[in-house]
XYZ file of N, CA, C and O in Angstrom:
684
model
N 17.611 24.980 8.514
C 16.479 24.072 8.568
C 15.460 24.504 7.512
O 15.078 25.657 7.457
N 15.037 23.564 6.690
C 14.055 23.891 5.663
C 12.676 24.043 6.287
O 12.452 23.658 7.427
N 11.750 24.600 5.499
C 10.389 24.782 6.005
C 9.777 23.441 6.389
O 9.137 23.309 7.414
N 9.999 22.421 5.564
C 9.463 21.094 5.864
C 10.077 20.535 7.139
O 9.404 19.913 7.934
N 11.384 20.740 7.304
C 12.063 20.210 8.478
C 11.484 20.782 9.757
O 11.463 20.120 10.780
N 10.990 22.018 9.694
C 10.388 22.636 10.870
C 9.144 21.861 11.302
O 8.729 21.938 12.447
N 8.543 21.108 10.376
C 7.344 20.349 10.696
C 7.649 18.874 10.942
O 6.769 18.047 10.842
N 8.884 18.526 11.198
C 9.241 17.167 11.566
C 9.860 16.327 10.467
O 10.170 15.179 10.697
N 10.020 16.870 9.271
C 10.658 16.110 8.202
C 12.112 16.560 8.085
O 12.384 17.683 7.697
N 13.001 15.666 8.439
C 14.411 15.981 8.316
C 14.830 15.877 6.859
O 14.111 15.316 6.030
N 15.998 16.423 6.558
C 16.507 16.334 5.181
C 16.649 14.873 4.742
O 16.309 14.527 3.617
N 17.124 14.037 5.642
C 17.285 12.618 5.319
C 15.933 11.980 5.050
O 15.778 11.214 4.086
N 14.945 12.315 5.872
C 13.610 11.766 5.668
C 13.028 12.244 4.337
O 12.435 11.466 3.588
N 13.216 13.504 4.004
C 12.752 14.028 2.716
C 13.425 13.291 1.557
O 12.767 12.936 0.574
N 14.738 13.048 1.680
C 15.458 12.327 0.629
C 14.922 10.902 0.483
O 14.765 10.403 -0.630
N 14.635 10.255 1.620
C 14.097 8.893 1.574
C 12.722 8.866 0.911
O 12.429 7.971 0.114
N 11.881 9.828 1.228
C 10.551 9.907 0.629
C 10.672 10.112 -0.877
O 9.987 9.454 -1.666
N 11.558 11.018 -1.273
C 11.770 11.265 -2.707
C 12.298 10.021 -3.403
O 11.872 9.696 -4.516
N 13.218 9.305 -2.761
C 13.778 8.081 -3.353
C 12.699 7.010 -3.506
O 12.636 6.326 -4.545
N 11.833 6.867 -2.496
C 10.752 5.880 -2.582
C 9.759 6.245 -3.684
O 9.311 5.382 -4.440
N 9.427 7.527 -3.782
C 8.505 7.976 -4.829
C 9.110 7.732 -6.209
O 8.415 7.267 -7.124
N 10.394 8.018 -6.362
C 11.073 7.789 -7.646
C 11.087 6.303 -7.980
O 10.875 5.913 -9.136
N 11.303 5.474 -6.975
C 11.320 4.022 -7.210
C 9.951 3.528 -7.653
O 9.840 2.713 -8.566
N 8.902 4.020 -7.011
C 7.550 3.601 -7.398
C 7.222 4.050 -8.816
O 6.598 3.309 -9.579
N 7.643 5.266 -9.162
C 7.424 5.735 -10.540
C 8.168 4.843 -11.525
O 7.629 4.466 -12.572
N 9.395 4.472 -11.192
C 10.191 3.610 -12.069
C 9.544 2.230 -12.201
O 9.497 1.661 -13.292
N 9.033 1.683 -11.095
C 8.374 0.378 -11.144
C 7.124 0.432 -12.008
O 6.860 -0.490 -12.782
N 6.356 1.512 -11.877
C 5.161 1.664 -12.726
C 5.570 1.766 -14.192
O 4.896 1.223 -15.066
N 6.690 2.447 -14.463
C 7.168 2.592 -15.833
C 7.632 1.276 -16.425
O 7.552 1.075 -17.637
N 8.129 0.362 -15.577
C 8.596 -0.941 -16.053
C 7.472 -1.966 -16.173
O 7.684 -3.049 -16.708
N 6.294 -1.626 -15.677
C 5.177 -2.578 -15.724
C 4.816 -2.881 -17.177
O 4.911 -2.022 -18.051
N 4.386 -4.104 -17.405
C 3.995 -4.501 -18.757
C 2.723 -3.765 -19.171
O 1.987 -3.250 -18.332
N 2.479 -3.746 -20.460
C 1.278 -3.106 -20.984
C 0.039 -3.756 -20.376
O -0.896 -3.062 -19.962
N 0.027 -5.082 -20.290
C -1.122 -5.781 -19.715
C -1.354 -5.367 -18.257
O -2.498 -5.164 -17.839
N -0.277 -5.246 -17.483
C -0.417 -4.858 -16.077
C -0.947 -3.437 -15.966
O -1.811 -3.154 -15.121
N -0.448 -2.546 -16.819
C -0.927 -1.155 -16.785
C -2.402 -1.077 -17.178
O -3.177 -0.335 -16.554
N -2.801 -1.843 -18.188
C -4.207 -1.856 -18.601
C -5.078 -2.401 -17.475
O -6.119 -1.823 -17.140
N -4.663 -3.513 -16.890
C -5.443 -4.108 -15.792
C -5.562 -3.133 -14.624
O -6.640 -3.001 -14.025
N -4.475 -2.435 -14.294
C -4.522 -1.464 -13.193
C -5.467 -0.310 -13.501
O -6.227 0.131 -12.640
N -5.426 0.179 -14.733
C -6.314 1.292 -15.108
C -7.775 0.858 -15.072
O -8.633 1.590 -14.589
N -8.048 -0.329 -15.589
C -9.429 -0.824 -15.567
C -9.892 -1.013 -14.129
O -10.996 -0.607 -13.764
N -9.043 -1.606 -13.311
C -9.388 -1.825 -11.912
C -9.610 -0.500 -11.194
O -10.551 -0.357 -10.408
N -8.749 0.485 -11.460
C -8.894 1.794 -10.833
C -10.225 2.443 -11.241
O -10.944 2.982 -10.416
N -10.567 2.344 -12.548
C -11.820 2.941 -13.014
C -13.025 2.200 -12.445
O -13.989 2.816 -11.991
N -12.978 0.868 -12.452
C -14.128 0.113 -11.972
C -14.329 0.250 -10.469
O -15.411 -0.047 -9.970
N -13.320 0.717 -9.778
C -13.449 0.963 -8.341
C -13.802 2.409 -8.035
O -13.608 2.859 -6.908
N -14.340 3.127 -9.015
C -14.653 4.547 -8.810
C -16.157 4.787 -8.843
O -16.933 3.982 -9.366
N -16.566 5.927 -8.315
C -17.974 6.295 -8.364
C -18.403 6.601 -9.792
O -19.572 6.395 -10.140
N -17.493 7.059 -10.646
C -17.844 7.306 -12.048
C -18.346 6.018 -12.693
O -19.319 6.037 -13.465
N -17.711 4.895 -12.368
C -18.134 3.600 -12.889
C -19.527 3.250 -12.383
O -20.376 2.760 -13.141
N -19.783 3.518 -11.114
C -21.104 3.253 -10.529
C -22.165 4.093 -11.236
O -23.217 3.586 -11.629
N -21.877 5.392 -11.392
C -22.849 6.277 -12.051
C -23.093 5.850 -13.493
O -24.233 5.864 -13.968
N -22.041 5.480 -14.209
C -22.177 5.035 -15.589
C -23.089 3.811 -15.668
O -23.999 3.745 -16.494
N -22.833 2.836 -14.787
C -23.653 1.626 -14.787
C -25.091 1.920 -14.374
O -26.035 1.328 -14.925
N -25.249 2.795 -13.426
C -26.597 3.170 -12.998
C -27.368 3.760 -14.176
O -28.520 3.382 -14.432
N -26.727 4.651 -14.926
C -27.386 5.276 -16.081
C -27.678 4.243 -17.170
O -28.775 4.226 -17.735
N -26.707 3.384 -17.470
C -26.910 2.377 -18.517
C -28.018 1.386 -18.156
O -28.893 1.090 -18.981
N -27.987 0.887 -16.943
C -28.995 -0.090 -16.529
C -30.373 0.575 -16.450
O -31.379 0.006 -16.904
N -30.436 1.785 -15.902
C -31.719 2.494 -15.831
C -32.268 2.742 -17.231
O -33.474 2.538 -17.480
N -31.410 3.154 -18.168
C -31.842 3.361 -19.546
C -32.318 2.072 -20.191
O -33.354 2.032 -20.863
N -31.547 0.999 -19.983
C -31.892 -0.317 -20.539
C -33.265 -0.760 -20.020
O -34.133 -1.196 -20.793
N -33.446 -0.646 -18.708
C -34.714 -1.054 -18.102
C -35.849 -0.176 -18.612
O -36.925 -0.675 -18.986
N -35.629 1.132 -18.645
C -36.676 2.053 -19.101
C -37.111 1.722 -20.528
O -38.316 1.696 -20.828
N -36.134 1.470 -21.398
C -36.464 1.129 -22.792
C -37.245 -0.183 -22.853
O -38.260 -0.295 -23.543
N -36.801 -1.163 -22.105
C -37.371 -2.505 -22.239
C -38.647 -2.737 -21.444
O -39.270 -3.791 -21.581
N -39.051 -1.770 -20.631
C -40.389 -1.858 -20.027
C -41.366 -0.954 -20.780
O -42.514 -0.798 -20.385
N -40.873 -0.334 -21.855
C -41.715 0.496 -22.703
C -41.922 1.902 -22.189
O -42.862 2.584 -22.597
N -41.047 2.376 -21.304
C -41.198 3.710 -20.713
C -40.613 4.820 -21.580
O -40.781 5.992 -21.260
N -39.920 4.452 -22.647
C -39.318 5.458 -23.531
C -40.113 5.466 -24.840
O -40.012 4.524 -25.642
N -40.936 6.525 -25.061
C -41.758 6.567 -26.269
C -40.894 6.609 -27.533
O -39.857 7.258 -27.572
N -41.316 5.865 -28.526
C -40.627 5.863 -29.807
C -39.468 4.896 -29.887
O -38.849 4.760 -30.941
N -39.129 4.216 -28.793
C -38.036 3.233 -28.805
C -38.637 1.874 -28.465
O -39.212 1.691 -27.382
N -38.507 0.947 -29.379
C -39.089 -0.383 -29.183
C -38.235 -1.209 -28.226
O -37.003 -1.213 -28.320
N -38.873 -1.909 -27.279
C -38.124 -2.811 -26.393
C -37.407 -3.886 -27.204
O -37.923 -4.361 -28.217
N -36.220 -4.249 -26.783
C -35.428 -5.261 -27.492
C -34.976 -6.371 -26.559
O -34.384 -7.353 -26.987
N -35.261 -6.235 -25.246
C -34.841 -7.240 -24.261
C -35.889 -7.285 -23.143
O -35.579 -7.056 -21.986
N -37.139 -7.603 -23.527
C -38.209 -7.528 -22.540
C -38.086 -8.544 -21.416
O -38.663 -8.366 -20.347
N -37.281 -9.587 -21.564
C -37.063 -10.557 -20.476
C -35.756 -10.267 -19.722
O -35.448 -10.946 -18.750
N -35.016 -9.291 -20.190
C -33.733 -8.866 -19.590
C -32.659 -9.954 -19.614
O -31.694 -9.907 -18.862
N -32.804 -10.922 -20.501
C -31.809 -11.994 -20.643
C -30.499 -11.424 -21.179
O -29.414 -11.793 -20.705
N -30.593 -10.536 -22.155
C -29.367 -9.948 -22.719
C -28.636 -9.132 -21.656
O -27.414 -9.236 -21.502
N -29.384 -8.348 -20.896
C -28.778 -7.546 -19.813
C -28.083 -8.450 -18.800
O -26.947 -8.188 -18.388
N -28.747 -9.522 -18.396
C -28.157 -10.455 -17.429
C -26.894 -11.104 -17.985
O -25.888 -11.263 -17.274
N -26.942 -11.468 -19.266
C -25.774 -12.093 -19.902
C -24.608 -11.113 -19.960
O -23.470 -11.470 -19.610
N -24.882 -9.881 -20.384
C -23.821 -8.870 -20.440
C -23.241 -8.590 -19.059
O -22.019 -8.471 -18.900
N -24.101 -8.517 -18.051
C -23.632 -8.271 -16.686
C -22.758 -9.426 -16.196
O -21.731 -9.212 -15.536
N -23.133 -10.646 -16.535
C -22.342 -11.815 -16.125
C -20.968 -11.821 -16.788
O -19.945 -12.075 -16.135
N -20.946 -11.554 -18.090
C -19.664 -11.528 -18.811
C -18.788 -10.395 -18.264
O -17.580 -10.576 -18.045
N -19.405 -9.247 -18.024
C -18.648 -8.124 -17.466
C -18.067 -8.483 -16.098
O -16.906 -8.186 -15.800
N -18.855 -9.148 -15.275
C -18.383 -9.545 -13.938
C -17.182 -10.487 -14.031
O -16.230 -10.386 -13.247
N -17.219 -11.402 -15.003
C -16.092 -12.326 -15.198
C -14.823 -11.542 -15.529
O -13.765 -11.754 -14.925
N -14.932 -10.618 -16.480
C -13.757 -9.838 -16.872
C -13.282 -8.930 -15.748
O -12.071 -8.831 -15.488
N -14.205 -8.259 -15.082
C -13.807 -7.347 -14.004
C -13.126 -8.091 -12.863
O -12.119 -7.622 -12.321
N -13.655 -9.255 -12.501
C -13.014 -10.013 -11.424
C -11.620 -10.469 -11.848
O -10.688 -10.491 -11.027
N -11.437 -10.792 -13.114
C -10.107 -11.174 -13.608
C -9.145 -9.999 -13.529
O -8.001 -10.150 -13.070
N -9.592 -8.808 -13.944
C -8.736 -7.625 -13.849
C -8.372 -7.320 -12.400
O -7.234 -6.970 -12.099
N -9.330 -7.456 -11.510
C -9.059 -7.209 -10.084
C -8.038 -8.215 -9.565
O -7.099 -7.851 -8.845
N -8.184 -9.475 -9.942
C -7.225 -10.495 -9.492
C -5.824 -10.230 -10.033
O -4.831 -10.415 -9.315
N -5.733 -9.800 -11.282
C -4.427 -9.470 -11.855
C -3.778 -8.348 -11.041
O -2.604 -8.431 -10.661
N -4.545 -7.315 -10.759
C -4.017 -6.184 -9.978
C -3.653 -6.614 -8.565
O -2.620 -6.210 -8.024
N -4.486 -7.439 -7.955
C -4.185 -7.913 -6.600
C -2.930 -8.768 -6.570
O -2.134 -8.672 -5.631
N -2.737 -9.600 -7.574
C -1.521 -10.426 -7.628
C -0.281 -9.547 -7.713
O 0.727 -9.804 -7.037
N -0.337 -8.509 -8.549
C 0.801 -7.599 -8.669
C 1.023 -6.850 -7.361
O 2.147 -6.711 -6.889
N -0.062 -6.398 -6.747
C 0.069 -5.680 -5.483
C 0.621 -6.589 -4.384
O 1.414 -6.150 -3.551
N 0.224 -7.866 -4.388
C 0.756 -8.805 -3.405
C 2.245 -9.033 -3.615
O 3.010 -9.112 -2.655
N 2.667 -9.127 -4.866
C 4.097 -9.282 -5.152
C 4.864 -8.057 -4.660
O 5.945 -8.193 -4.074
N 4.305 -6.864 -4.869
C 4.933 -5.637 -4.356
C 5.008 -5.670 -2.837
O 6.025 -5.314 -2.241
N 3.920 -6.090 -2.200
C 3.886 -6.158 -0.732
C 4.905 -7.170 -0.214
O 5.561 -6.931 0.809
N 5.053 -8.296 -0.915
C 6.045 -9.299 -0.511
C 7.459 -8.729 -0.601
O 8.284 -8.962 0.290
N 7.734 -7.977 -1.678
C 9.064 -7.366 -1.809
C 9.305 -6.365 -0.683
O 10.391 -6.325 -0.101
N 8.299 -5.567 -0.361
C 8.447 -4.595 0.731
C 8.636 -5.301 2.072
O 9.425 -4.867 2.900
N 7.913 -6.390 2.280
C 8.056 -7.144 3.531
C 9.455 -7.737 3.636
O 10.061 -7.729 4.720
N 9.984 -8.243 2.526
C 11.350 -8.768 2.529
C 12.348 -7.663 2.868
O 13.282 -7.871 3.649
N 12.138 -6.473 2.296
C 13.006 -5.345 2.590
C 12.901 -4.956 4.059
O 13.913 -4.711 4.722
N 11.672 -4.908 4.582
C 11.471 -4.580 5.999
C 12.202 -5.576 6.899
O 12.854 -5.193 7.871
N 12.074 -6.855 6.574
C 12.753 -7.880 7.364
C 14.262 -7.704 7.278
O 14.960 -7.764 8.303
N 14.772 -7.451 6.085
C 16.215 -7.270 5.911
C 16.704 -6.081 6.739
O 17.716 -6.172 7.441
N 15.990 -4.973 6.687
C 16.381 -3.784 7.449
C 16.296 -4.062 8.946
O 17.178 -3.659 9.710
N 15.256 -4.769 9.367
C 15.124 -5.106 10.790
C 16.289 -5.975 11.256
O 16.828 -5.778 12.356
N 16.680 -6.943 10.424
C 17.803 -7.809 10.796
C 19.113 -7.016 10.855
O 19.933 -7.229 11.764
N 19.302 -6.110 9.894
C 20.498 -5.260 9.935
C 20.502 -4.380 11.181
O 21.531 -4.215 11.833
N 19.347 -3.824 11.500
C 19.229 -2.963 12.681
C 19.529 -3.751 13.947
O 20.255 -3.284 14.825
N 18.974 -4.957 14.039
C 19.235 -5.825 15.195
C 20.739 -6.089 15.339
O 21.306 -5.975 16.426
N 21.368 -6.409 14.231
C 22.802 -6.695 14.256
C 23.599 -5.457 14.676
O 24.502 -5.536 15.517
N 23.264 -4.310 14.091
C 23.983 -3.074 14.417
C 23.776 -2.673 15.864
O 24.721 -2.234 16.538
N 22.555 -2.835 16.377
C 22.298 -2.485 17.778
C 23.025 -3.431 18.730
O 23.494 -3.014 19.799
N 23.137 -4.695 18.338
C 23.891 -5.645 19.152
C 25.358 -5.224 19.225
O 25.968 -5.216 20.306
N 25.921 -4.843 18.076
C 27.312 -4.360 18.055
C 27.449 -3.085 18.884
O 28.414 -2.921 19.629
N 26.490 -2.179 18.736
C 26.529 -0.919 19.483
C 26.456 -1.176 20.989
O 27.150 -0.511 21.772
N 25.642 -2.145 21.395
C 25.545 -2.483 22.819
C 26.900 -2.963 23.338
O 27.302 -2.635 24.465
N 27.600 -3.733 22.509
C 28.937 -4.191 22.907
C 29.906 -3.025 23.066
O 30.713 -2.992 24.007
N 29.844 -2.050 22.157
C 30.704 -0.871 22.246
C 30.381 -0.080 23.513
O 31.283 0.356 24.241
N 29.089 0.104 23.793
C 28.678 0.837 25.002
C 29.161 0.096 26.244
O 29.632 0.712 27.208
N 29.082 -1.216 26.209
C 29.557 -2.023 27.348
C 31.064 -1.809 27.562
O 31.518 -1.650 28.686
N 31.830 -1.813 26.464
C 33.277 -1.582 26.588
C 33.575 -0.194 27.138
O 34.474 -0.026 27.960
N 32.837 0.802 26.676
C 33.019 2.168 27.195
C 32.710 2.197 28.683
O 33.463 2.780 29.478
N 31.613 1.551 29.071
C 31.238 1.510 30.490
C 32.316 0.812 31.314
O 32.666 1.270 32.410
N 32.870 -0.282 30.780
C 33.930 -1.001 31.490
C 35.158 -0.113 31.674
O 35.753 -0.080 32.757
N 35.539 0.622 30.619
C 36.714 1.491 30.706
C 36.495 2.649 31.667
O 37.428 3.120 32.296
N 35.262 3.108 31.752
C 34.960 4.214 32.665
C 34.647 3.721 34.066
O 34.470 4.532 34.986
N 34.553 2.422 34.239
C 34.269 1.848 35.543
C 32.814 1.971 35.955
O 32.496 1.944 37.133
N 31.929 2.080 34.959
C 30.501 2.181 35.248
C 29.934 0.773 35.291
O 30.104 -0.008 34.365
N 29.235 0.473 36.364
C 28.662 -0.855 36.559
C 27.249 -0.908 35.978
O 26.426 -0.040 36.243
N 26.974 -1.924 35.183
C 25.629 -2.112 34.645
C 24.707 -2.568 35.762
O 25.098 -3.402 36.580
N 23.523 -2.002 35.818
C 22.606 -2.328 36.907
C 22.041 -3.737 36.783
O 21.870 -4.421 37.783
N 21.757 -4.182 35.585
C 21.216 -5.527 35.394
C 22.058 -6.219 34.331
O 21.779 -6.116 33.143
N 23.068 -6.922 34.770
C 24.011 -7.569 33.858
C 23.310 -8.550 32.925
O 23.688 -8.692 31.757
N 22.263 -9.224 33.394
C 21.551 -10.190 32.554
C 20.901 -9.482 31.366
O 20.920 -9.991 30.246
N 20.327 -8.308 31.606
C 19.708 -7.547 30.520
C 20.747 -7.109 29.502
O 20.507 -7.164 28.291
N 21.905 -6.686 29.980
C 22.968 -6.239 29.083
C 23.460 -7.403 28.240
O 23.647 -7.273 27.034
N 23.650 -8.580 28.856
C 24.096 -9.759 28.106
C 23.057 -10.143 27.039
O 23.409 -10.519 25.926
N 21.784 -10.020 27.385
C 20.731 -10.345 26.415
C 20.779 -9.388 25.226
O 20.642 -9.807 24.074
N 20.989 -8.111 25.491
C 21.064 -7.114 24.421
C 22.276 -7.368 23.536
O 22.222 -7.180 22.323
N 23.370 -7.824 24.131
C 24.601 -8.046 23.374
C 24.602 -9.365 22.602
O 25.505 -9.624 21.822
N 23.573 -10.168 22.760
C 23.511 -11.472 22.101
C 22.889 -11.340 20.721
O 21.812 -10.767 20.561
N 23.599 -11.847 19.714
C 23.054 -11.859 18.354
C 21.881 -12.831 18.285
O 21.923 -13.908 18.863
N 20.863 -12.439 17.552
C 19.674 -13.269 17.371
C 19.767 -13.958 16.015
O 20.057 -13.317 15.010
N 19.515 -15.258 16.005
C 19.498 -15.999 14.746
C 18.081 -15.940 14.185
O 17.154 -16.528 14.761
N 17.875 -15.235 13.079
C 16.517 -15.078 12.543
C 15.868 -16.401 12.166
O 14.657 -16.554 12.280
N 16.660 -17.373 11.728
C 16.100 -18.677 11.372
C 15.474 -19.346 12.591
O 14.398 -19.938 12.496
N 16.137 -19.240 13.736
C 15.588 -19.825 14.962
C 14.300 -19.116 15.360
O 13.348 -19.751 15.813
N 14.264 -17.792 15.191
C 13.060 -17.032 15.524
C 11.905 -17.478 14.628
O 10.797 -17.741 15.111
N 12.155 -17.573 13.330
C 11.107 -18.001 12.403
C 10.641 -19.426 12.701
O 9.448 -19.722 12.671
N 11.590 -20.315 13.014
C 11.242 -21.693 13.361
C 10.352 -21.730 14.605
O 9.366 -22.472 14.652
N 10.668 -20.923 15.594
C 9.892 -20.889 16.833
C 8.493 -20.318 16.587
O 7.503 -20.825 17.121
N 8.400 -19.282 15.767
C 7.097 -18.703 15.444
C 6.231 -19.735 14.736
O 5.050 -19.918 15.071
N 6.814 -20.453 13.770
C 6.072 -21.487 13.053
C 5.677 -22.635 13.984
O 4.571 -23.164 13.883
N 6.561 -23.010 14.888
C 6.263 -24.102 15.829
C 5.088 -23.727 16.703
O 4.186 -24.513 16.924
N 5.066 -22.489 17.195
C 3.983 -22.067 18.096
C 2.686 -21.810 17.344
O 1.607 -21.854 17.922
N 2.772 -21.550 16.044
C 1.570 -21.310 15.254
C 0.831 -22.612 14.959
O -0.360 -22.595 14.670
N 1.539 -23.720 14.987
C 0.908 -25.030 14.672
C 0.048 -25.533 15.787
O -0.065 -25.228 16.827
């Protein structure tokens, strides 16, 4: 048993974690230049460093333009230029955030599809396993306590019917 396994991570779980990390690295490596730039900008603009930078720039701009900095002539005493720059920056930043969110949503959709696929496979495998257990019980002469429950477990579920029912009840 490895040191990690002693803390609840089995070898298989460690391999799965490593495989997922490798896949994410590969996906990041395949991202387009535009996507990587948008992600980096979004990551920076969502940081405290960005807040501090803007705080310093705006404070300096205001200080200069209210005449609080000796020897530096005000150049935007109505703050129209500052407002215009802030508006243009907001347009670009919101676009970068939307680009990153769209990519993240596509990633989330792929993961959700994978989760659904694995869940459906698991359901199918457990249904088959229930049938095998039932046959073993029959051969050993063990009586199931609630036959209706066993029959329900052994019944394959049609995912399309489940989705249709969920949509019907949501309306």
